[in-house]
Each structure stands twice: as C-alpha cells, then as structure tokens.
Amino acid sequence: MISKVLCFGELLLRVSPALQDSNAEKHPFLLYMGGAEANAATALAGWNVPVKYCTVLPDNFMSHHLIDYLEYKGIFTSSILFAGNRIGVYYLERGADLKGSMVYDRDRSSFSELKPGMIDWDKVLRDVSWFNFTAISPALNQNVADVCLEGIEAASRKGITISVDLNYRSRLWKYGKEPIEVMPELVKHCDVIMGNIWSANTLLGTAIDSDIHGKGSKQAYLDHSTATAAEIMQLFPKCKTVANTFRFDSDGDHLKYYTALHTNGKHYHSHEFSCAGVVDRSGSGDCFMAGLIYGLYNQHEAQELLDYATAAAFGKLQEQGDATGQDVLTVKKVKGVD
C-alpha cells in the first residue's frame, strides 16, 4: 500500500471581486476553493505525491461538486465527513494581502462544529505516513482544537510524521484562549514546523527581537530564524526540522521573498526572489508548506528541497486563486537572485 500524506483542515469557499475587464459587469465576482490544508493537498497531488484530505462538509450538492473537483485534482477524498449545514466562506479583495481586506464567514460551519469522537482516526490514518495540519484549525474553538489533538495523538501513536504550519489569524482566536495556551500541546508532537519568527513568538512563545525591523538586513532576519529554530527544537524535542519564511512588501508593490531551513544541526537559506507586482498573495505560504513536504517525503537533500519549496511559493504569487497549478517542471524553472 502506498503511504499517503493526510492534510486535515477546513475547506473554504473564497469570493473575490472579478478582474476589471469586459466581463466584470456580467460576472462581478469570482469563486474559488480555498483553505490552507486543501491548498497544500492540491499542490502535493499536482506533484505526484499521494495525498488525501480530511475535512467536514454538509451533505448537499455543492459539497459533492467540491469533492468531484478534489478528486479531479488527484486528491483522495474518502476521509471527508458529512455533517452540519454549511461550508465556510471568506471574502478577499483581489490581490490583497491576508492582513488586508478579508472577511471571514465561517461561524457554525460544518468544520467548526466538529467534536471529539466524530472522526474515526484509526480508519483515516490507516494508509498514512504523514499528517499535516495548520494553526488555523485550533484557532476556531476549543472543540476543534481538541479534535486536532485527538488526530495528532493518534498519528503520533502510529509513528506517523507530523507537520504544522504556524499560520496566525488574529481574527479567529476569539473563544477565550490565547494561542500560547493551545498550540504548544499540539506542536510538541510535531516533527516539522513551518512559520516565521513572528508567528512562532505569538503561537509558541519564542523570543522576538523587537528591534529586528530596525536592523533591516537580510542577514539579521536569517540569524533570527536560526535562533528561533534552536529555541523551538529545545522547547519541542520531537521537532527535527524548522522552516521560516520572509516576505516583505515595499512601496510600489515591490516584493522580496526568501526562506530558511534548519535541520540535522545545519542551516540553509534560499535565493532572494523579488518581483514588481503580485497577482494574488493568497496561498503562497500553503504552497511553501507543500513544497517542504514534497521534498521531505521524497527524501531530497536539504538545500534542494528548500529551493524547490521557495520557488513554488514565489511562483504561486503570480497565479490567481488560492491553490497552485504549477507542476514540478514549472517550479524548477523559477529563477532567483541572491
């Protein structure tokens, strides 16, 4: 049996204003499938990694269309649970940063109403060698956080590799718990941790240099990522790999992007990518997470896997929608400059 990567999290529908072209008056809005974990699963399937997706959807025609689409993309959907009454939605200004013009509409969604005991983890994990989740799910409410822990502990008992993307969404942590009260209990089971120095500080309590922006140099950020990775590995001894991403926007919509990887006692960094314009910032971090899993799953060398993941994430910035459509050859053609 081929071992699969399992991506667990909420599938969302994204609504954005249409491009300002001749069809905008007739079709003013665009609909995309979104959700960080679904985006990662889509990328992995496109890179020929066997991947399945676990989420919760209402049993209606729209959910079945979404499942058909996931299967068309090559994602195994047998672990999707039917329950509840609605699919979560978010509204995003076209091309806007996640910190900008975004509105969530996911209260009382099927996924947010998950409770411990609803998912048969033994069945879901039967053919799985990798479990991937993000910090978005435990941000929804305590029940979903408990379900995340339930799945992670089940995966840990089976010796499954566990990875987490430390996505921090301040709009979601509204149920009376601070991230630092929830995330460490989940992260202590993780083998691979991806995020950035700021999300690690907020979610895990690692140290942050308040003057890091004042220093303003690439080397200062990379040095900080090394210190943050060392602190994460000390706090969470099961973790053997830490990746940090750096994305900076300047006036005139100029963007710089580079990353760092810390594994086996060694430190690596990517090329610095830059561009003068971005088509859509949504999903680039999910694409990097997928690239990281892709390289580790296929046992690529550390520098090779970091270069691939970074190129994939940068390439995603020039694609419309949440999930990448880049194939392996397309990613490998992306060029960067130190």
CSV table of C-alpha atoms in Angstrom, one decimal:
chain,number,residue,atom,x,y,z
A,1,MET,CA,0.0,0.0,0.0
A,2,ILE,CA,1.4,3.4,-1.0
A,3,SER,CA,1.7,5.7,2.1
A,4,LYS,CA,-0.2,8.9,1.8
A,5,VAL,CA,0.1,12.4,3.1
A,6,LEU,CA,-3.0,13.4,5.0
A,7,CYS,CA,-4.0,17.1,5.1
A,8,PHE,CA,-6.5,18.0,7.8
A,9,GLY,CA,-8.4,21.2,8.0
A,10,GLU,CA,-11.4,23.3,6.8
A,11,LEU,CA,-12.3,23.6,3.2
A,12,LEU,CA,-13.5,27.1,2.4
A,13,LEU,CA,-15.1,28.9,-0.5
A,14,ARG,CA,-13.4,32.2,-1.4
A,15,VAL,CA,-15.4,35.0,-3.0
A,16,SER,CA,-13.4,37.9,-4.7
A,17,PRO,CA,-14.2,40.7,-7.0
A,18,ALA,CA,-13.7,39.9,-10.6
A,19,LEU,CA,-10.9,41.2,-12.8
A,20,GLN,CA,-11.7,44.6,-14.2
A,21,ASP,CA,-12.3,43.5,-17.8
A,22,SER,CA,-15.2,43.5,-20.2
A,23,ASN,CA,-16.9,40.6,-18.4
A,24,ALA,CA,-16.9,42.3,-14.9
A,25,GLU,CA,-20.3,43.9,-15.3
A,26,LYS,CA,-21.9,40.5,-16.1
A,27,HIS,CA,-19.8,38.5,-13.7
A,28,PRO,CA,-18.6,40.8,-10.9
A,29,PHE,CA,-17.4,38.1,-8.5
A,30,LEU,CA,-15.2,35.0,-8.7
A,31,LEU,CA,-15.5,31.9,-6.6
A,32,TYR,CA,-12.5,29.7,-5.6
A,33,MET,CA,-12.0,26.7,-3.5
A,34,GLY,CA,-9.7,27.6,-0.6
A,35,GLY,CA,-8.5,26.6,2.8
A,36,ALA,CA,-4.8,26.3,3.8
A,37,GLU,CA,-4.8,22.5,4.0
A,38,ALA,CA,-6.8,22.0,0.8
A,39,ASN,CA,-4.3,24.3,-1.0
A,40,ALA,CA,-1.4,22.2,0.3
A,41,ALA,CA,-3.1,19.0,-0.8
A,42,THR,CA,-3.8,20.4,-4.2
A,43,ALA,CA,-0.1,21.3,-4.7
A,44,LEU,CA,1.1,17.9,-3.5
A,45,ALA,CA,-1.3,16.0,-5.8
A,46,GLY,CA,-0.1,18.0,-8.7
A,47,TRP,CA,3.5,17.0,-7.8
A,48,ASN,CA,2.5,13.3,-7.8
A,49,VAL,CA,2.6,12.9,-4.0
A,50,PRO,CA,-0.3,10.5,-2.9
A,51,VAL,CA,-2.4,12.8,-0.7
A,52,LYS,CA,-5.8,12.6,0.9
A,53,TYR,CA,-7.8,15.3,2.5
A,54,CYS,CA,-9.9,15.1,5.7
A,55,THR,CA,-12.5,17.8,6.4
A,56,VAL,CA,-16.2,18.1,7.2
A,57,LEU,CA,-18.8,19.2,4.7
A,58,PRO,CA,-22.6,19.4,4.7
A,59,ASP,CA,-24.3,16.7,2.6
A,60,ASN,CA,-25.5,18.8,-0.2
A,61,PHE,CA,-24.9,19.3,-4.0
A,62,MET,CA,-22.3,22.0,-3.5
A,63,SER,CA,-20.2,19.7,-1.3
A,64,HIS,CA,-20.4,16.9,-3.9
A,65,HIS,CA,-19.2,19.3,-6.6
A,66,LEU,CA,-16.3,20.2,-4.4
A,67,ILE,CA,-15.5,16.6,-3.8
A,68,ASP,CA,-15.6,15.9,-7.5
A,69,TYR,CA,-13.2,18.8,-8.0
A,70,LEU,CA,-10.8,17.5,-5.4
A,71,GLU,CA,-10.8,14.1,-7.0
A,72,TYR,CA,-10.3,15.6,-10.4
A,73,LYS,CA,-7.2,17.2,-8.9
A,74,GLY,CA,-6.0,13.8,-7.8
A,75,ILE,CA,-6.8,14.1,-4.1
A,76,PHE,CA,-8.2,11.1,-2.2
A,77,THR,CA,-11.5,12.2,-0.6
A,78,SER,CA,-12.6,9.0,1.3
A,79,SER,CA,-11.8,10.7,4.7
A,80,ILE,CA,-14.2,13.6,4.2
A,81,LEU,CA,-17.0,13.5,6.8
A,82,PHE,CA,-20.6,14.7,6.1
A,83,ALA,CA,-22.1,16.6,8.9
A,84,GLY,CA,-23.6,20.0,9.7
A,85,ASN,CA,-25.3,22.5,7.4
A,86,ARG,CA,-22.8,24.9,5.8
A,87,ILE,CA,-19.5,25.4,4.1
A,88,GLY,CA,-17.3,28.1,5.5
A,89,VAL,CA,-16.7,31.2,3.3
A,90,TYR,CA,-14.3,34.1,3.2
A,91,TYR,CA,-14.2,37.2,1.2
A,92,LEU,CA,-10.9,38.5,-0.1
A,93,GLU,CA,-10.1,41.6,-2.1
A,94,ARG,CA,-8.4,40.5,-5.3
A,95,GLY,CA,-4.7,40.5,-4.9
A,96,ALA,CA,-4.9,41.8,-1.3
A,97,ASP,CA,-2.7,40.5,1.5
A,98,LEU,CA,-4.2,38.3,4.1
A,99,LYS,CA,-3.6,41.1,6.6
A,100,GLY,CA,-5.7,43.4,4.4
A,101,SER,CA,-9.2,43.3,3.0
A,102,MET,CA,-10.5,40.0,4.2
A,103,VAL,CA,-13.7,39.0,6.0
A,104,TYR,CA,-14.4,35.5,7.4
A,105,ASP,CA,-17.9,33.9,7.4
A,106,ARG,CA,-17.3,30.5,8.9
A,107,ASP,CA,-19.3,30.6,12.1
A,108,ARG,CA,-21.4,27.5,12.5
A,109,SER,CA,-19.7,25.9,9.5
A,110,SER,CA,-19.7,22.1,9.4
A,111,PHE,CA,-16.0,22.0,10.2
A,112,SER,CA,-16.3,24.5,13.1
A,113,GLU,CA,-18.9,22.2,14.7
A,114,LEU,CA,-16.5,19.2,14.9
A,115,LYS,CA,-16.3,17.5,18.2
A,116,PRO,CA,-14.0,14.8,19.6
A,117,GLY,CA,-15.2,11.3,18.7
A,118,MET,CA,-16.7,12.3,15.3
A,119,ILE,CA,-13.7,11.2,13.2
A,120,ASP,CA,-12.5,7.6,13.2
A,121,TRP,CA,-8.8,8.3,13.3
A,122,ASP,CA,-7.8,4.7,13.0
A,123,LYS,CA,-9.6,4.4,9.7
A,124,VAL,CA,-8.4,7.8,8.4
A,125,LEU,CA,-4.8,7.1,9.3
A,126,ARG,CA,-4.7,3.5,8.0
A,127,ASP,CA,-2.7,4.2,4.9
A,128,VAL,CA,-1.0,7.5,6.0
A,129,SER,CA,2.7,8.2,6.7
A,130,TRP,CA,2.4,12.0,7.1
A,131,PHE,CA,-0.1,14.1,9.0
A,132,ASN,CA,-0.3,17.8,8.1
A,133,PHE,CA,-2.3,20.5,9.9
A,134,THR,CA,-2.2,24.2,10.5
A,135,ALA,CA,-2.7,26.6,13.4
A,136,ILE,CA,-5.9,27.9,11.7
A,137,SER,CA,-8.0,24.9,12.8
A,138,PRO,CA,-7.3,25.1,16.6
A,139,ALA,CA,-8.0,28.9,16.3
A,140,LEU,CA,-11.7,28.2,15.6
A,141,ASN,CA,-12.9,26.9,19.0
A,142,GLN,CA,-11.9,24.6,21.8
A,143,ASN,CA,-13.8,21.6,20.3
A,144,VAL,CA,-11.9,21.8,17.0
A,145,ALA,CA,-8.6,22.3,19.0
A,146,ASP,CA,-9.5,19.1,20.9
A,147,VAL,CA,-10.1,17.2,17.6
A,148,CYS,CA,-6.7,18.4,16.3
A,149,LEU,CA,-5.1,17.0,19.4
A,150,GLU,CA,-7.1,13.8,19.1
A,151,GLY,CA,-5.9,13.3,15.5
A,152,ILE,CA,-2.3,14.3,16.3
A,153,GLU,CA,-2.0,11.9,19.2
A,154,ALA,CA,-3.5,9.1,17.1
A,155,ALA,CA,-0.9,9.8,14.4
A,156,SER,CA,1.9,10.0,17.0
A,157,ARG,CA,1.0,6.6,18.4
A,158,LYS,CA,1.3,5.2,14.9
A,159,GLY,CA,4.7,6.7,14.3
A,160,ILE,CA,3.4,9.0,11.5
A,161,THR,CA,5.4,12.1,10.7
A,162,ILE,CA,3.5,15.2,11.8
A,163,SER,CA,3.9,18.7,10.4
A,164,VAL,CA,2.4,22.1,11.3
A,165,ASP,CA,2.1,25.4,9.5
A,166,LEU,CA,2.1,28.1,12.1
A,167,ASN,CA,-0.5,30.3,10.4
A,168,TYR,CA,-1.6,33.0,12.8
A,169,ARG,CA,-5.0,34.5,12.1
A,170,SER,CA,-5.9,37.1,14.8
A,171,ARG,CA,-9.4,37.3,13.5
A,172,LEU,CA,-10.1,33.7,14.6
A,173,TRP,CA,-8.7,33.4,18.1
A,174,LYS,CA,-11.9,34.7,19.8
A,175,TYR,CA,-13.0,31.9,22.1
A,176,GLY,CA,-11.3,33.0,25.3
A,177,LYS,CA,-8.0,31.2,24.8
A,178,GLU,CA,-4.7,32.7,23.7
A,179,PRO,CA,-2.7,30.8,21.1
A,180,ILE,CA,0.1,30.1,23.6
A,181,GLU,CA,-2.5,28.2,25.8
A,182,VAL,CA,-3.4,25.9,22.9
A,183,MET,CA,-0.6,25.5,20.4
A,184,PRO,CA,2.3,24.1,22.5
A,185,GLU,CA,0.3,21.0,23.4
A,186,LEU,CA,-0.2,20.3,19.7
A,187,VAL,CA,3.2,21.3,18.5
A,188,LYS,CA,5.0,19.0,21.0
A,189,HIS,CA,4.1,16.1,18.7
A,190,CYS,CA,5.4,17.7,15.5
A,191,ASP,CA,8.4,16.6,13.6
A,192,VAL,CA,8.3,19.5,11.1
A,193,ILE,CA,7.4,23.1,12.0
A,194,MET,CA,7.0,25.9,9.4
A,195,GLY,CA,6.2,29.5,10.0
A,196,ASN,CA,8.1,32.7,10.7
A,197,ILE,CA,9.8,34.3,13.6
A,198,TRP,CA,6.7,36.4,14.4
A,199,SER,CA,4.2,33.6,14.3
A,200,ALA,CA,6.4,31.4,16.4
A,201,ASN,CA,6.6,34.2,19.0
A,202,THR,CA,2.8,34.6,19.1
A,203,LEU,CA,1.8,30.9,19.0
A,204,LEU,CA,4.7,29.2,20.8
A,205,GLY,CA,6.2,32.0,23.0
A,206,THR,CA,9.6,32.0,21.4
A,207,ALA,CA,11.7,35.1,21.8
A,208,ILE,CA,11.5,38.0,19.4
A,209,ASP,CA,13.9,40.9,18.8
A,210,SER,CA,11.6,44.0,19.0
A,211,ASP,CA,14.3,45.9,17.0
A,212,ILE,CA,14.6,43.4,14.2
A,213,HIS,CA,12.9,45.6,11.7
A,214,GLY,CA,15.3,48.4,12.7
A,215,LYS,CA,18.2,46.3,11.8
A,216,GLY,CA,16.6,45.7,8.4
A,217,SER,CA,19.2,43.4,6.9
A,218,LYS,CA,18.6,40.0,5.4
A,219,GLN,CA,21.4,38.6,7.5
A,220,ALA,CA,19.7,39.8,10.7
A,221,TYR,CA,16.5,38.1,9.7
A,222,LEU,CA,18.3,34.9,8.9
A,223,ASP,CA,20.3,35.0,12.1
A,224,HIS,CA,17.0,35.4,14.0
A,225,SER,CA,15.5,32.5,12.2
A,226,THR,CA,18.4,30.4,13.3
A,227,ALA,CA,17.9,31.4,16.9
A,228,THR,CA,14.2,30.8,16.7
A,229,ALA,CA,14.7,27.4,15.2
A,230,ALA,CA,17.1,26.5,18.0
A,231,GLU,CA,14.6,27.6,20.6
A,232,ILE,CA,11.8,25.7,19.0
A,233,MET,CA,13.8,22.5,18.9
A,234,GLN,CA,14.8,23.0,22.6
A,235,LEU,CA,11.1,23.5,23.6
A,236,PHE,CA,9.8,20.7,21.4
A,237,PRO,CA,12.5,17.9,21.3
A,238,LYS,CA,10.5,15.8,18.8
A,239,CYS,CA,10.9,18.5,16.2
A,240,LYS,CA,13.8,17.9,13.8
A,241,THR,CA,13.1,20.4,11.0
A,242,VAL,CA,12.1,24.1,11.2
A,243,ALA,CA,11.5,26.3,8.2
A,244,ASN,CA,11.0,30.1,8.3
A,245,THR,CA,9.7,32.3,5.5
A,246,PHE,CA,10.3,36.1,5.0
A,247,ARG,CA,8.1,38.1,2.7
A,248,PHE,CA,8.4,41.9,2.6
A,249,ASP,CA,6.3,44.4,0.7
A,250,SER,CA,7.6,47.9,-0.1
A,251,ASP,CA,6.2,51.0,-1.8
A,252,GLY,CA,5.3,50.4,-5.4
A,253,ASP,CA,4.1,46.9,-4.7
A,254,HIS,CA,7.7,45.6,-4.8
A,255,LEU,CA,8.0,42.2,-3.0
A,256,LYS,CA,11.0,40.3,-1.7
A,257,TYR,CA,10.8,36.7,-0.6
A,258,TYR,CA,13.3,34.3,0.9
A,259,THR,CA,13.3,31.4,3.4
A,260,ALA,CA,15.5,29.5,5.8
A,261,LEU,CA,15.6,25.8,6.8
A,262,HIS,CA,17.2,24.3,9.9
A,263,THR,CA,17.6,20.5,10.1
A,264,ASN,CA,20.2,18.0,11.3
A,265,GLY,CA,22.2,20.7,13.0
A,266,LYS,CA,22.7,22.6,9.8
A,267,HIS,CA,21.2,25.9,8.5
A,268,TYR,CA,20.2,26.7,4.9
A,269,HIS,CA,18.7,29.7,3.2
A,270,SER,CA,17.2,30.2,-0.3
A,271,HIS,CA,17.8,32.7,-3.0
A,272,GLU,CA,16.1,36.0,-2.5
A,273,PHE,CA,13.3,36.3,-5.0
A,274,SER,CA,11.8,39.7,-6.0
A,275,CYS,CA,9.1,41.0,-8.2
A,276,ALA,CA,7.5,44.3,-9.1
A,277,GLY,CA,3.9,43.1,-9.0
A,278,VAL,CA,1.8,40.3,-7.5
A,279,VAL,CA,-1.3,38.7,-9.0
A,280,ASP,CA,-2.6,37.1,-5.8
A,281,ARG,CA,-0.8,36.7,-2.4
A,282,SER,CA,-3.3,34.2,-1.0
A,283,GLY,CA,-1.9,30.6,-0.7
A,284,SER,CA,1.8,31.2,-1.2
A,285,GLY,CA,2.6,30.0,2.4
A,286,ASP,CA,0.5,26.9,1.8
A,287,CYS,CA,2.4,26.3,-1.4
A,288,PHE,CA,5.7,26.6,0.6
A,289,MET,CA,4.4,24.1,3.1
A,290,ALA,CA,3.5,21.7,0.3
A,291,GLY,CA,7.0,22.1,-1.2
A,292,LEU,CA,8.6,21.4,2.2
A,293,ILE,CA,6.5,18.2,2.5
A,294,TYR,CA,7.2,17.3,-1.1
A,295,GLY,CA,11.0,17.4,-0.6
A,296,LEU,CA,11.0,15.6,2.8
A,297,TYR,CA,8.6,13.0,1.6
A,298,ASN,CA,10.8,12.2,-1.4
A,299,GLN,CA,14.0,12.4,0.8
A,300,HIS,CA,15.6,15.2,-1.2
A,301,GLU,CA,18.7,17.0,0.0
A,302,ALA,CA,18.0,19.9,2.4
A,303,GLN,CA,19.1,22.7,0.0
A,304,GLU,CA,17.3,21.1,-2.9
A,305,LEU,CA,14.0,20.8,-1.0
A,306,LEU,CA,14.3,24.4,0.3
A,307,ASP,CA,15.0,25.8,-3.1
A,308,TYR,CA,12.0,23.9,-4.6
A,309,ALA,CA,9.6,25.0,-1.8
A,310,THR,CA,10.7,28.6,-2.1
A,311,ALA,CA,10.4,28.7,-5.9
A,312,ALA,CA,6.9,27.1,-5.7
A,313,ALA,CA,5.7,29.7,-3.1
A,314,PHE,CA,7.1,32.6,-5.1
A,315,GLY,CA,5.6,31.2,-8.3
A,316,LYS,CA,2.2,31.0,-6.6
A,317,LEU,CA,2.3,34.8,-6.2
A,318,GLN,CA,1.7,35.1,-9.9
A,319,GLU,CA,-1.3,32.8,-10.0
A,320,GLN,CA,-4.9,33.8,-9.5
A,321,GLY,CA,-6.8,31.9,-6.8
A,322,ASP,CA,-5.8,30.0,-3.6
A,323,ALA,CA,-4.1,26.8,-4.8
A,324,THR,CA,-1.2,26.5,-7.2
A,325,GLY,CA,-1.5,24.9,-10.6
A,326,GLN,CA,2.3,24.7,-11.1
A,327,ASP,CA,3.8,21.3,-12.0
A,328,VAL,CA,7.2,20.2,-11.0
A,329,LEU,CA,8.9,21.4,-14.1
A,330,THR,CA,7.3,24.8,-13.9
A,331,VAL,CA,8.5,25.2,-10.3
A,332,LYS,CA,12.1,24.2,-11.2
A,333,LYS,CA,12.2,26.8,-14.0
A,334,VAL,CA,11.6,29.6,-11.5
A,335,LYS,CA,14.8,31.7,-11.1
A,336,GLY,CA,16.0,33.6,-8.1
A,337,VAL,CA,18.8,36.0,-7.4
A,338,ASP,CA,20.9,36.2,-4.2
